[in-house]
Amino acid sequence: MRYRWTKLGMAVMVTAFLAACGGSDGTDGLPGAPGTPADPAITDSLQAQIDALGEASASPESCAICHNGNAFSNGDSHQAAYDELFQDGVITVSGMAFTVTGATTAELKFQLKKAGANFDCTKSTGFVVGSYWASYDTATKTFPADVSMVTSKAYDSATNVCTFTKTGLTAAQVTAMAGDGVVTLYGTDEYTLEGSLRKGKFPFAGVFKIGTVDYSSAANVSGCENCHTVPFLKHTYIYGKTADQTGTPTEFYTCKGCHYDLRNGGHQDWQVLKDDPARYAQLSSVPLTDAEKTKYAYKAKLMNDVHMSHAMEFAYPQSMYNCVTCHAGKLDKALADSQFKAETCISCHSVEGIKAKMAAANYNHSVYIATDADLRATTCTTCHTGAIAFSKLHGGGYDPKIYTTTGVRYSDNFVITIDSAAVAANKVTIKFHATEVADVAGLAVTDIVPTLMVGLYGYDSKDFIVDAHGRDSANKRLLEFKLGDVNPRFTVVSAAGGAWEIVADLSMWADKITSGVIKRAEIAVLPELKNADGTVLGLNAPSKTFNLAANAFENYFTPIVKVAGCNTCHDQLATTFHSGIRGGNVTVCRMCHTVASGGAHLELQSRSIDSYVHAIHMFQPFDPGDIDFADPVAAMRFKHHVESTFPRFGIMDCQSCHNPGTYNVPDQSKSMPSVLSATDTVANGRSVGTYPSYVSGPAVRACGSCHRSEMLNADDGQGDGGGLAALMGHFKTFGYLIESSTGVWDAIVAKVMALF
């Protein structure tokens, strides 16, 4: 059923909401909030009682009444809107045939069908299509040249045959087209432009091989799919993998029409960004000189453009050492001696970057880096053989924080198990041990230094009312203890041979345990294991929920996000943004990222993991008050950051991180109120204004996080639709935003959670 909203219908709905939720004059809309006039729908006596409650008068959020998937958007509708994009297999390609038709002309014929119906390829509105021919050299396994195949288009509706005609070919091109090569076809229908991204609903592709084409990439399309769309769509609409005319799958053939191997690269600025950020910041007004173009010249083959963009332009969420992400099963090919040359090294390190690496090495590289020409002429394999061969560098293609040099994940090999817990007189005795699955030279379970954490859940919710990572008046962690440290609430009973027994004293919270505010504890172990270089290795941090009353473990809370969703981009959770002791468990992330604190580095966000992660993936910058916008490099980096895009080509792909059915407004009976941070003082004249720290509800915290980031990034203070000011007003009216100070969060938590 489709709803039609009239002005009268909207007015009735808004009036009803205002009657239920508060004022209609642009004030808080919170009964009893300072300065809020009494609503006529609220009796004088009830209003007096509400006023007397003061700051603890927060009422539950009413978000779910509207944001229920019908009248207004919710998480499910975000995902549904995203799912309308990039629909695989709706438009199909068949009947591809390529012919050199004259001394200067060639033709490509093909048929398109959309949802089984004939499709006109000359359609001009909301449709884009392209085609390239690329030559293939069987000796070098490369694609030396290309020609765009579209000079004119024709469509025969009777046969559903589309004809692309290319005219003006040279004699050499006509001769080459009779030899080995590929013709690629790609496009999308019903697209919209969002900045530089073409977001189409119905992408399609086809590949036609001519003669012998036996190209096999050293990379995998599945590696691209780790972070990007499935199926992978380069530039949002060009398939990385598709079948040729015989039905044989091909990988990256559709890319070769543009990224042929002898094409001159056009992004020298990527290397400048890495080598000389100050020079990069000048490029808009002082373009590259001829000398700089020569210095940073490169070929736009896939290796170069992919390596450079991920190592220099994008905020790539892994180490570039981790070659296995894209080259799984093909590392021998990717790291073959034939690849060990200046071009490969420059593609990740840049010209000055690799020269600096070579100058710092414990060998005499000076002769090879005297000039840029010397660098490019270097034959690395003259010296680099055996133990220092290309395949031995960079951990053999594996991130040394995550893998051994033979590709064994440390998190699979060193496993921590929480064995038991027992409580008596508010003291919990916890036993856990470590197991080494297979021997790794130089490492043993006895080298592990564990940190034990105990977080205390409040009000039968999924949130912690006692933050294990918090501190007491003596600046000691509340319920976090690293072996070897001193904490008055922890006693080590035994620690030997990779097994530990530790007692955690919860007596500080005996009143809350007795009252039932606290019924459960989350027990977690963060294992620290270092290699000989002092590198903290990526291990998984286990946790279990312990019911204090039942004196037993129980299955209690399942995170709404999946660790596999994190690891598709990060490979081993936390190794690139914390340390390797925090991997494999989102519940453990939540034990530090609690609702009781505002986001330490992010404006108008909670430290809670939902708010924090949403904001980070919206590319909200950290600590804008610390940025010197008068510094061209700092201003440039800020601009780059806020203009970045979640690699699924849109943040509304909730399922890339979330478990199914967990995209909507949080259940307020299972999620406590939270603290949002204040805005920074930013000396750049921005329009969003200043806001204090607030206590908010779970929907404002989690769902509102992306929207606040969007407004802050765009500096949309009072633009079209009202910007951030209108958004914050909406939160106040249909939820609560109460200015935070000492004791306010505790009071609001007690008031709201008592309602459920």
PDB file of C-alpha atoms in Angstrom, residues 339-568:
ATOM      1  CA  GLN A 339      58.085  -7.952 -10.708  1.00  0.00           C
ATOM      2  CA  PHE A 340      61.050  -6.707  -8.641  1.00  0.00           C
ATOM      3  CA  LYS A 341      61.777  -3.470 -10.405  1.00  0.00           C
ATOM      4  CA  ALA A 342      61.544   0.236  -9.740  1.00  0.00           C
ATOM      5  CA  GLU A 343      58.064   0.506 -11.223  1.00  0.00           C
ATOM      6  CA  THR A 344      56.624  -1.969  -8.714  1.00  0.00           C
ATOM      7  CA  CYS A 345      58.362  -0.334  -5.756  1.00  0.00           C
ATOM      8  CA  ILE A 346      57.341   3.184  -6.822  1.00  0.00           C
ATOM      9  CA  SER A 347      53.701   2.095  -7.153  1.00  0.00           C
ATOM     10  CA  CYS A 348      53.494   1.824  -3.361  1.00  0.00           C
ATOM     11  CA  HIS A 349      56.359   3.952  -2.068  1.00  0.00           C
ATOM     12  CA  SER A 350      56.470   6.817  -4.652  1.00  0.00           C
ATOM     13  CA  VAL A 351      59.699   8.096  -6.217  1.00  0.00           C
ATOM     14  CA  GLU A 352      61.128   9.920  -3.211  1.00  0.00           C
ATOM     15  CA  GLY A 353      59.648   7.354  -0.857  1.00  0.00           C
ATOM     16  CA  ILE A 354      61.513   4.419  -2.365  1.00  0.00           C
ATOM     17  CA  LYS A 355      64.717   6.477  -2.636  1.00  0.00           C
ATOM     18  CA  ALA A 356      64.456   7.227   1.093  1.00  0.00           C
ATOM     19  CA  LYS A 357      63.915   3.533   1.849  1.00  0.00           C
ATOM     20  CA  MET A 358      66.934   2.590  -0.233  1.00  0.00           C
ATOM     21  CA  ALA A 359      69.109   5.286   1.337  1.00  0.00           C
ATOM     22  CA  ALA A 360      68.200   4.051   4.815  1.00  0.00           C
ATOM     23  CA  ALA A 361      68.936   0.409   4.016  1.00  0.00           C
ATOM     24  CA  ASN A 362      72.073  -1.254   5.353  1.00  0.00           C
ATOM     25  CA  TYR A 363      73.470  -1.703   1.863  1.00  0.00           C
ATOM     26  CA  ASN A 364      75.084   0.621  -0.635  1.00  0.00           C
ATOM     27  CA  HIS A 365      72.138   1.710  -2.751  1.00  0.00           C
ATOM     28  CA  SER A 366      73.482   5.177  -3.488  1.00  0.00           C
ATOM     29  CA  VAL A 367      74.584   4.316  -6.998  1.00  0.00           C
ATOM     30  CA  TYR A 368      71.044   3.261  -7.865  1.00  0.00           C
ATOM     31  CA  ILE A 369      69.364   6.430  -6.583  1.00  0.00           C
ATOM     32  CA  ALA A 370      71.780   9.121  -7.720  1.00  0.00           C
ATOM     33  CA  THR A 371      69.124  10.326 -10.184  1.00  0.00           C
ATOM     34  CA  ASP A 372      65.545   9.393 -10.992  1.00  0.00           C
ATOM     35  CA  ALA A 373      66.799   7.876 -14.237  1.00  0.00           C
ATOM     36  CA  ASP A 374      69.225   5.677 -12.295  1.00  0.00           C
ATOM     37  CA  LEU A 375      66.379   4.522 -10.062  1.00  0.00           C
ATOM     38  CA  ARG A 376      64.161   3.553 -12.971  1.00  0.00           C
ATOM     39  CA  ALA A 377      67.032   1.730 -14.706  1.00  0.00           C
ATOM     40  CA  THR A 378      67.901  -0.353 -11.652  1.00  0.00           C
ATOM     41  CA  THR A 379      67.772  -4.125 -11.987  1.00  0.00           C
ATOM     42  CA  CYS A 380      66.973  -5.156  -8.418  1.00  0.00           C
ATOM     43  CA  THR A 381      67.468  -8.876  -9.012  1.00  0.00           C
ATOM     44  CA  THR A 382      71.183  -8.382  -9.639  1.00  0.00           C
ATOM     45  CA  CYS A 383      71.572  -8.447  -5.855  1.00  0.00           C
ATOM     46  CA  HIS A 384      68.198  -9.490  -4.531  1.00  0.00           C
ATOM     47  CA  THR A 385      68.178 -13.247  -4.693  1.00  0.00           C
ATOM     48  CA  GLY A 386      67.737 -16.007  -2.146  1.00  0.00           C
ATOM     49  CA  ALA A 387      67.123 -14.697   1.361  1.00  0.00           C
ATOM     50  CA  ILE A 388      66.659 -11.117   0.143  1.00  0.00           C
ATOM     51  CA  ALA A 389      64.612 -11.918  -2.955  1.00  0.00           C
ATOM     52  CA  PHE A 390      61.433  -9.939  -3.652  1.00  0.00           C
ATOM     53  CA  SER A 391      59.282 -12.786  -2.330  1.00  0.00           C
ATOM     54  CA  LYS A 392      61.085 -12.587   1.028  1.00  0.00           C
ATOM     55  CA  LEU A 393      60.540  -8.882   1.564  1.00  0.00           C
ATOM     56  CA  HIS A 394      57.505  -7.419   3.326  1.00  0.00           C
ATOM     57  CA  GLY A 395      56.896 -10.614   5.249  1.00  0.00           C
ATOM     58  CA  GLY A 396      56.423 -12.624   2.076  1.00  0.00           C
ATOM     59  CA  GLY A 397      53.282 -10.651   1.246  1.00  0.00           C
ATOM     60  CA  TYR A 398      51.746 -10.894   4.711  1.00  0.00           C
ATOM     61  CA  ASP A 399      51.224  -8.163   7.291  1.00  0.00           C
ATOM     62  CA  PRO A 400      53.663  -9.130  10.073  1.00  0.00           C
ATOM     63  CA  LYS A 401      51.132  -8.021  12.705  1.00  0.00           C
ATOM     64  CA  ILE A 402      48.580 -10.551  11.465  1.00  0.00           C
ATOM     65  CA  TYR A 403      50.441 -13.445   9.800  1.00  0.00           C
ATOM     66  CA  THR A 404      53.578 -15.511  10.002  1.00  0.00           C
ATOM     67  CA  THR A 405      55.743 -15.368   6.866  1.00  0.00           C
ATOM     68  CA  THR A 406      54.057 -18.592   5.722  1.00  0.00           C
ATOM     69  CA  GLY A 407      50.574 -17.135   5.979  1.00  0.00           C
ATOM     70  CA  VAL A 408      49.405 -18.568   9.308  1.00  0.00           C
ATOM     71  CA  ARG A 409      47.164 -16.132  11.168  1.00  0.00           C
ATOM     72  CA  TYR A 410      48.405 -15.577  14.705  1.00  0.00           C
ATOM     73  CA  SER A 411      44.777 -15.335  15.857  1.00  0.00           C
ATOM     74  CA  ASP A 412      44.169 -18.874  14.608  1.00  0.00           C
ATOM     75  CA  ASN A 413      47.318 -20.241  16.211  1.00  0.00           C
ATOM     76  CA  PHE A 414      47.253 -18.646  19.678  1.00  0.00           C
ATOM     77  CA  VAL A 415      43.815 -19.131  21.190  1.00  0.00           C
ATOM     78  CA  ILE A 416      42.661 -17.827  24.580  1.00  0.00           C
ATOM     79  CA  THR A 417      39.876 -19.698  26.365  1.00  0.00           C
ATOM     80  CA  ILE A 418      37.911 -18.445  29.371  1.00  0.00           C
ATOM     81  CA  ASP A 419      37.410 -21.606  31.392  1.00  0.00           C
ATOM     82  CA  SER A 420      35.362 -20.706  34.438  1.00  0.00           C
ATOM     83  CA  ALA A 421      34.064 -18.015  36.761  1.00  0.00           C
ATOM     84  CA  ALA A 422      32.561 -18.206  40.228  1.00  0.00           C
ATOM     85  CA  VAL A 423      31.283 -15.472  42.531  1.00  0.00           C
ATOM     86  CA  ALA A 424      31.190 -15.313  46.299  1.00  0.00           C
ATOM     87  CA  ALA A 425      30.798 -12.209  48.463  1.00  0.00           C
ATOM     88  CA  ASN A 426      30.981 -10.021  45.331  1.00  0.00           C
ATOM     89  CA  LYS A 427      34.354 -11.461  44.371  1.00  0.00           C
ATOM     90  CA  VAL A 428      34.592 -13.273  41.027  1.00  0.00           C
ATOM     91  CA  THR A 429      37.303 -15.884  40.546  1.00  0.00           C
ATOM     92  CA  ILE A 430      38.166 -16.177  36.859  1.00  0.00           C
ATOM     93  CA  LYS A 431      40.266 -18.864  35.185  1.00  0.00           C
ATOM     94  CA  PHE A 432      41.519 -18.802  31.593  1.00  0.00           C
ATOM     95  CA  HIS A 433      44.334 -20.302  29.525  1.00  0.00           C
ATOM     96  CA  ALA A 434      46.127 -20.005  26.172  1.00  0.00           C
ATOM     97  CA  THR A 435      46.762 -22.709  23.586  1.00  0.00           C
ATOM     98  CA  GLU A 436      49.317 -22.772  20.779  1.00  0.00           C
ATOM     99  CA  VAL A 437      47.768 -24.792  17.955  1.00  0.00           C
ATOM    100  CA  ALA A 438      51.022 -25.321  16.058  1.00  0.00           C
ATOM    101  CA  ASP A 439      54.574 -24.416  16.955  1.00  0.00           C
ATOM    102  CA  VAL A 440      55.733 -20.986  15.795  1.00  0.00           C
ATOM    103  CA  ALA A 441      59.448 -20.507  16.268  1.00  0.00           C
ATOM    104  CA  GLY A 442      60.335 -17.887  18.863  1.00  0.00           C
ATOM    105  CA  LEU A 443      56.823 -17.576  20.290  1.00  0.00           C
ATOM    106  CA  ALA A 444      55.009 -19.430  23.052  1.00  0.00           C
ATOM    107  CA  VAL A 445      51.877 -19.082  25.178  1.00  0.00           C
ATOM    108  CA  THR A 446      54.111 -18.217  28.126  1.00  0.00           C
ATOM    109  CA  ASP A 447      55.031 -14.990  26.286  1.00  0.00           C
ATOM    110  CA  ILE A 448      51.425 -13.786  26.410  1.00  0.00           C
ATOM    111  CA  VAL A 449      50.673 -10.954  28.824  1.00  0.00           C
ATOM    112  CA  PRO A 450      46.899 -10.857  29.376  1.00  0.00           C
ATOM    113  CA  THR A 451      44.696  -7.942  30.335  1.00  0.00           C
ATOM    114  CA  LEU A 452      41.544  -8.976  32.170  1.00  0.00           C
ATOM    115  CA  MET A 453      38.451  -6.803  31.821  1.00  0.00           C
ATOM    116  CA  VAL A 454      35.132  -7.041  33.663  1.00  0.00           C
ATOM    117  CA  GLY A 455      32.329  -4.806  32.428  1.00  0.00           C
ATOM    118  CA  LEU A 456      29.077  -4.623  34.391  1.00  0.00           C
ATOM    119  CA  TYR A 457      25.808  -4.508  32.453  1.00  0.00           C
ATOM    120  CA  GLY A 458      23.058  -2.231  33.747  1.00  0.00           C
ATOM    121  CA  TYR A 459      19.275  -2.621  33.860  1.00  0.00           C
ATOM    122  CA  ASP A 460      19.145  -5.840  31.801  1.00  0.00           C
ATOM    123  CA  SER A 461      20.385  -3.798  28.843  1.00  0.00           C
ATOM    124  CA  LYS A 462      23.186  -4.464  26.381  1.00  0.00           C
ATOM    125  CA  ASP A 463      25.156  -1.502  27.756  1.00  0.00           C
ATOM    126  CA  PHE A 464      27.605  -1.234  30.620  1.00  0.00           C
ATOM    127  CA  ILE A 465      26.746   0.892  33.631  1.00  0.00           C
ATOM    128  CA  VAL A 466      30.277   0.293  34.958  1.00  0.00           C
ATOM    129  CA  ASP A 467      32.968   0.980  32.393  1.00  0.00           C
ATOM    130  CA  ALA A 468      35.838  -1.458  32.932  1.00  0.00           C
ATOM    131  CA  HIS A 469      38.169   1.031  31.252  1.00  0.00           C
ATOM    132  CA  GLY A 470      37.054   3.894  33.505  1.00  0.00           C
ATOM    133  CA  ARG A 471      39.113   5.181  36.427  1.00  0.00           C
ATOM    134  CA  ASP A 472      38.592   5.605  40.139  1.00  0.00           C
ATOM    135  CA  SER A 473      39.542   8.605  42.270  1.00  0.00           C
ATOM    136  CA  ALA A 474      43.108   7.276  42.493  1.00  0.00           C
ATOM    137  CA  ASN A 475      43.318   7.132  38.668  1.00  0.00           C
ATOM    138  CA  LYS A 476      43.285   3.329  38.652  1.00  0.00           C
ATOM    139  CA  ARG A 477      41.257   1.481  36.034  1.00  0.00           C
ATOM    140  CA  LEU A 478      37.962   0.355  37.502  1.00  0.00           C
ATOM    141  CA  LEU A 479      37.803  -3.218  36.277  1.00  0.00           C
ATOM    142  CA  GLU A 480      40.690  -3.516  33.821  1.00  0.00           C
ATOM    143  CA  PHE A 481      43.892  -5.231  34.914  1.00  0.00           C
ATOM    144  CA  LYS A 482      47.047  -5.987  32.946  1.00  0.00           C
ATOM    145  CA  LEU A 483      49.168  -8.721  34.448  1.00  0.00           C
ATOM    146  CA  GLY A 484      52.108  -7.128  36.222  1.00  0.00           C
ATOM    147  CA  ASP A 485      50.272  -3.910  37.071  1.00  0.00           C
ATOM    148  CA  VAL A 486      48.714  -3.065  40.419  1.00  0.00           C
ATOM    149  CA  ASN A 487      44.959  -2.643  40.796  1.00  0.00           C
ATOM    150  CA  PRO A 488      43.210  -2.823  44.185  1.00  0.00           C
ATOM    151  CA  ARG A 489      40.272  -4.708  42.710  1.00  0.00           C
ATOM    152  CA  PHE A 490      42.315  -7.589  41.257  1.00  0.00           C
ATOM    153  CA  THR A 491      44.315 -10.351  42.914  1.00  0.00           C
ATOM    154  CA  VAL A 492      46.450 -12.817  40.979  1.00  0.00           C
ATOM    155  CA  VAL A 493      46.092 -16.339  42.370  1.00  0.00           C
ATOM    156  CA  SER A 494      48.307 -18.045  39.791  1.00  0.00           C
ATOM    157  CA  ALA A 495      49.974 -17.269  36.463  1.00  0.00           C
ATOM    158  CA  ALA A 496      52.184 -19.959  34.984  1.00  0.00           C
ATOM    159  CA  GLY A 497      52.511 -22.050  31.850  1.00  0.00           C
ATOM    160  CA  GLY A 498      49.966 -20.072  29.865  1.00  0.00           C
ATOM    161  CA  ALA A 499      47.185 -20.419  32.453  1.00  0.00           C
ATOM    162  CA  TRP A 500      45.886 -17.790  34.828  1.00  0.00           C
ATOM    163  CA  GLU A 501      43.571 -17.478  37.835  1.00  0.00           C
ATOM    164  CA  ILE A 502      42.593 -13.966  38.907  1.00  0.00           C
ATOM    165  CA  VAL A 503      40.025 -12.646  41.376  1.00  0.00           C
ATOM    166  CA  ALA A 504      38.024  -9.479  40.549  1.00  0.00           C
ATOM    167  CA  ASP A 505      36.459  -7.644  43.487  1.00  0.00           C
ATOM    168  CA  LEU A 506      33.099  -6.026  42.662  1.00  0.00           C
ATOM    169  CA  SER A 507      32.409  -4.750  46.172  1.00  0.00           C
ATOM    170  CA  MET A 508      32.424  -1.107  45.011  1.00  0.00           C
ATOM    171  CA  TRP A 509      29.133  -1.845  43.264  1.00  0.00           C
ATOM    172  CA  ALA A 510      27.543  -4.100  45.896  1.00  0.00           C
ATOM    173  CA  ASP A 511      24.522  -1.790  46.244  1.00  0.00           C
ATOM    174  CA  LYS A 512      23.770  -1.969  42.519  1.00  0.00           C
ATOM    175  CA  ILE A 513      24.213  -5.730  42.516  1.00  0.00           C
ATOM    176  CA  THR A 514      21.885  -6.087  45.502  1.00  0.00           C
ATOM    177  CA  SER A 515      19.230  -3.839  43.938  1.00  0.00           C
ATOM    178  CA  GLY A 516      19.353  -5.724  40.642  1.00  0.00           C
ATOM    179  CA  VAL A 517      20.605  -2.780  38.607  1.00  0.00           C
ATOM    180  CA  ILE A 518      23.647  -4.976  37.898  1.00  0.00           C
ATOM    181  CA  LYS A 519      22.947  -8.644  37.224  1.00  0.00           C
ATOM    182  CA  ARG A 520      25.623  -9.589  34.733  1.00  0.00           C
ATOM    183  CA  ALA A 521      29.283  -9.073  33.994  1.00  0.00           C
ATOM    184  CA  GLU A 522      31.104  -9.408  30.701  1.00  0.00           C
ATOM    185  CA  ILE A 523      34.469 -11.059  31.280  1.00  0.00           C
ATOM    186  CA  ALA A 524      37.086 -10.521  28.577  1.00  0.00           C
ATOM    187  CA  VAL A 525      40.761 -11.299  28.084  1.00  0.00           C
ATOM    188  CA  LEU A 526      42.940  -9.089  25.878  1.00  0.00           C
ATOM    189  CA  PRO A 527      46.086 -11.115  25.072  1.00  0.00           C
ATOM    190  CA  GLU A 528      49.314  -9.274  24.265  1.00  0.00           C
ATOM    191  CA  LEU A 529      51.912 -11.282  22.350  1.00  0.00           C
ATOM    192  CA  LYS A 530      54.984  -9.593  20.885  1.00  0.00           C
ATOM    193  CA  ASN A 531      57.465 -10.925  18.364  1.00  0.00           C
ATOM    194  CA  ALA A 532      61.232 -10.437  18.543  1.00  0.00           C
ATOM    195  CA  ASP A 533      60.894  -6.975  17.001  1.00  0.00           C
ATOM    196  CA  GLY A 534      58.485  -5.888  19.714  1.00  0.00           C
ATOM    197  CA  THR A 535      55.504  -5.893  17.327  1.00  0.00           C
ATOM    198  CA  VAL A 536      52.180  -6.606  19.034  1.00  0.00           C
ATOM    199  CA  LEU A 537      50.599  -9.453  17.092  1.00  0.00           C
ATOM    200  CA  GLY A 538      46.934  -9.666  16.185  1.00  0.00           C
ATOM    201  CA  LEU A 539      45.142 -12.103  18.476  1.00  0.00           C
ATOM    202  CA  ASN A 540      41.461 -12.532  19.252  1.00  0.00           C
ATOM    203  CA  ALA A 541      40.063 -11.295  22.564  1.00  0.00           C
ATOM    204  CA  PRO A 542      37.450 -13.739  23.921  1.00  0.00           C
ATOM    205  CA  SER A 543      34.652 -12.759  26.252  1.00  0.00           C
ATOM    206  CA  LYS A 544      31.804 -14.453  28.100  1.00  0.00           C
ATOM    207  CA  THR A 545      28.763 -13.120  29.921  1.00  0.00           C
ATOM    208  CA  PHE A 546      28.582 -14.177  33.573  1.00  0.00           C
ATOM    209  CA  ASN A 547      25.284 -14.066  35.476  1.00  0.00           C
ATOM    210  CA  LEU A 548      26.123 -13.016  39.016  1.00  0.00           C
ATOM    211  CA  ALA A 549      22.881 -14.306  40.519  1.00  0.00           C
ATOM    212  CA  ALA A 550      22.970 -17.663  38.746  1.00  0.00           C
ATOM    213  CA  ASN A 551      26.750 -17.952  39.292  1.00  0.00           C
ATOM    214  CA  ALA A 552      27.104 -19.228  35.738  1.00  0.00           C
ATOM    215  CA  PHE A 553      27.919 -18.181  32.200  1.00  0.00           C
ATOM    216  CA  GLU A 554      24.983 -17.484  29.898  1.00  0.00           C
ATOM    217  CA  ASN A 555      24.272 -16.531  26.306  1.00  0.00           C
ATOM    218  CA  TYR A 556      23.103 -12.967  26.718  1.00  0.00           C
ATOM    219  CA  PHE A 557      23.981 -10.422  24.081  1.00  0.00           C
ATOM    220  CA  THR A 558      24.752 -10.945  20.413  1.00  0.00           C
ATOM    221  CA  PRO A 559      26.401  -7.918  18.798  1.00  0.00           C
ATOM    222  CA  ILE A 560      24.401  -6.396  15.975  1.00  0.00           C
ATOM    223  CA  VAL A 561      27.518  -6.187  13.821  1.00  0.00           C
ATOM    224  CA  LYS A 562      29.606  -9.060  12.531  1.00  0.00           C
ATOM    225  CA  VAL A 563      33.363  -9.222  13.016  1.00  0.00           C
ATOM    226  CA  ALA A 564      33.628 -10.682   9.521  1.00  0.00           C
ATOM    227  CA  GLY A 565      32.173  -7.430   8.218  1.00  0.00           C
ATOM    228  CA  CYS A 566      34.960  -5.500   9.940  1.00  0.00           C
ATOM    229  CA  ASN A 567      37.649  -7.887   8.792  1.00  0.00           C
ATOM    230  CA  THR A 568      36.673  -7.768   5.130  1.00  0.00           C
TER     231      THR A 568
END
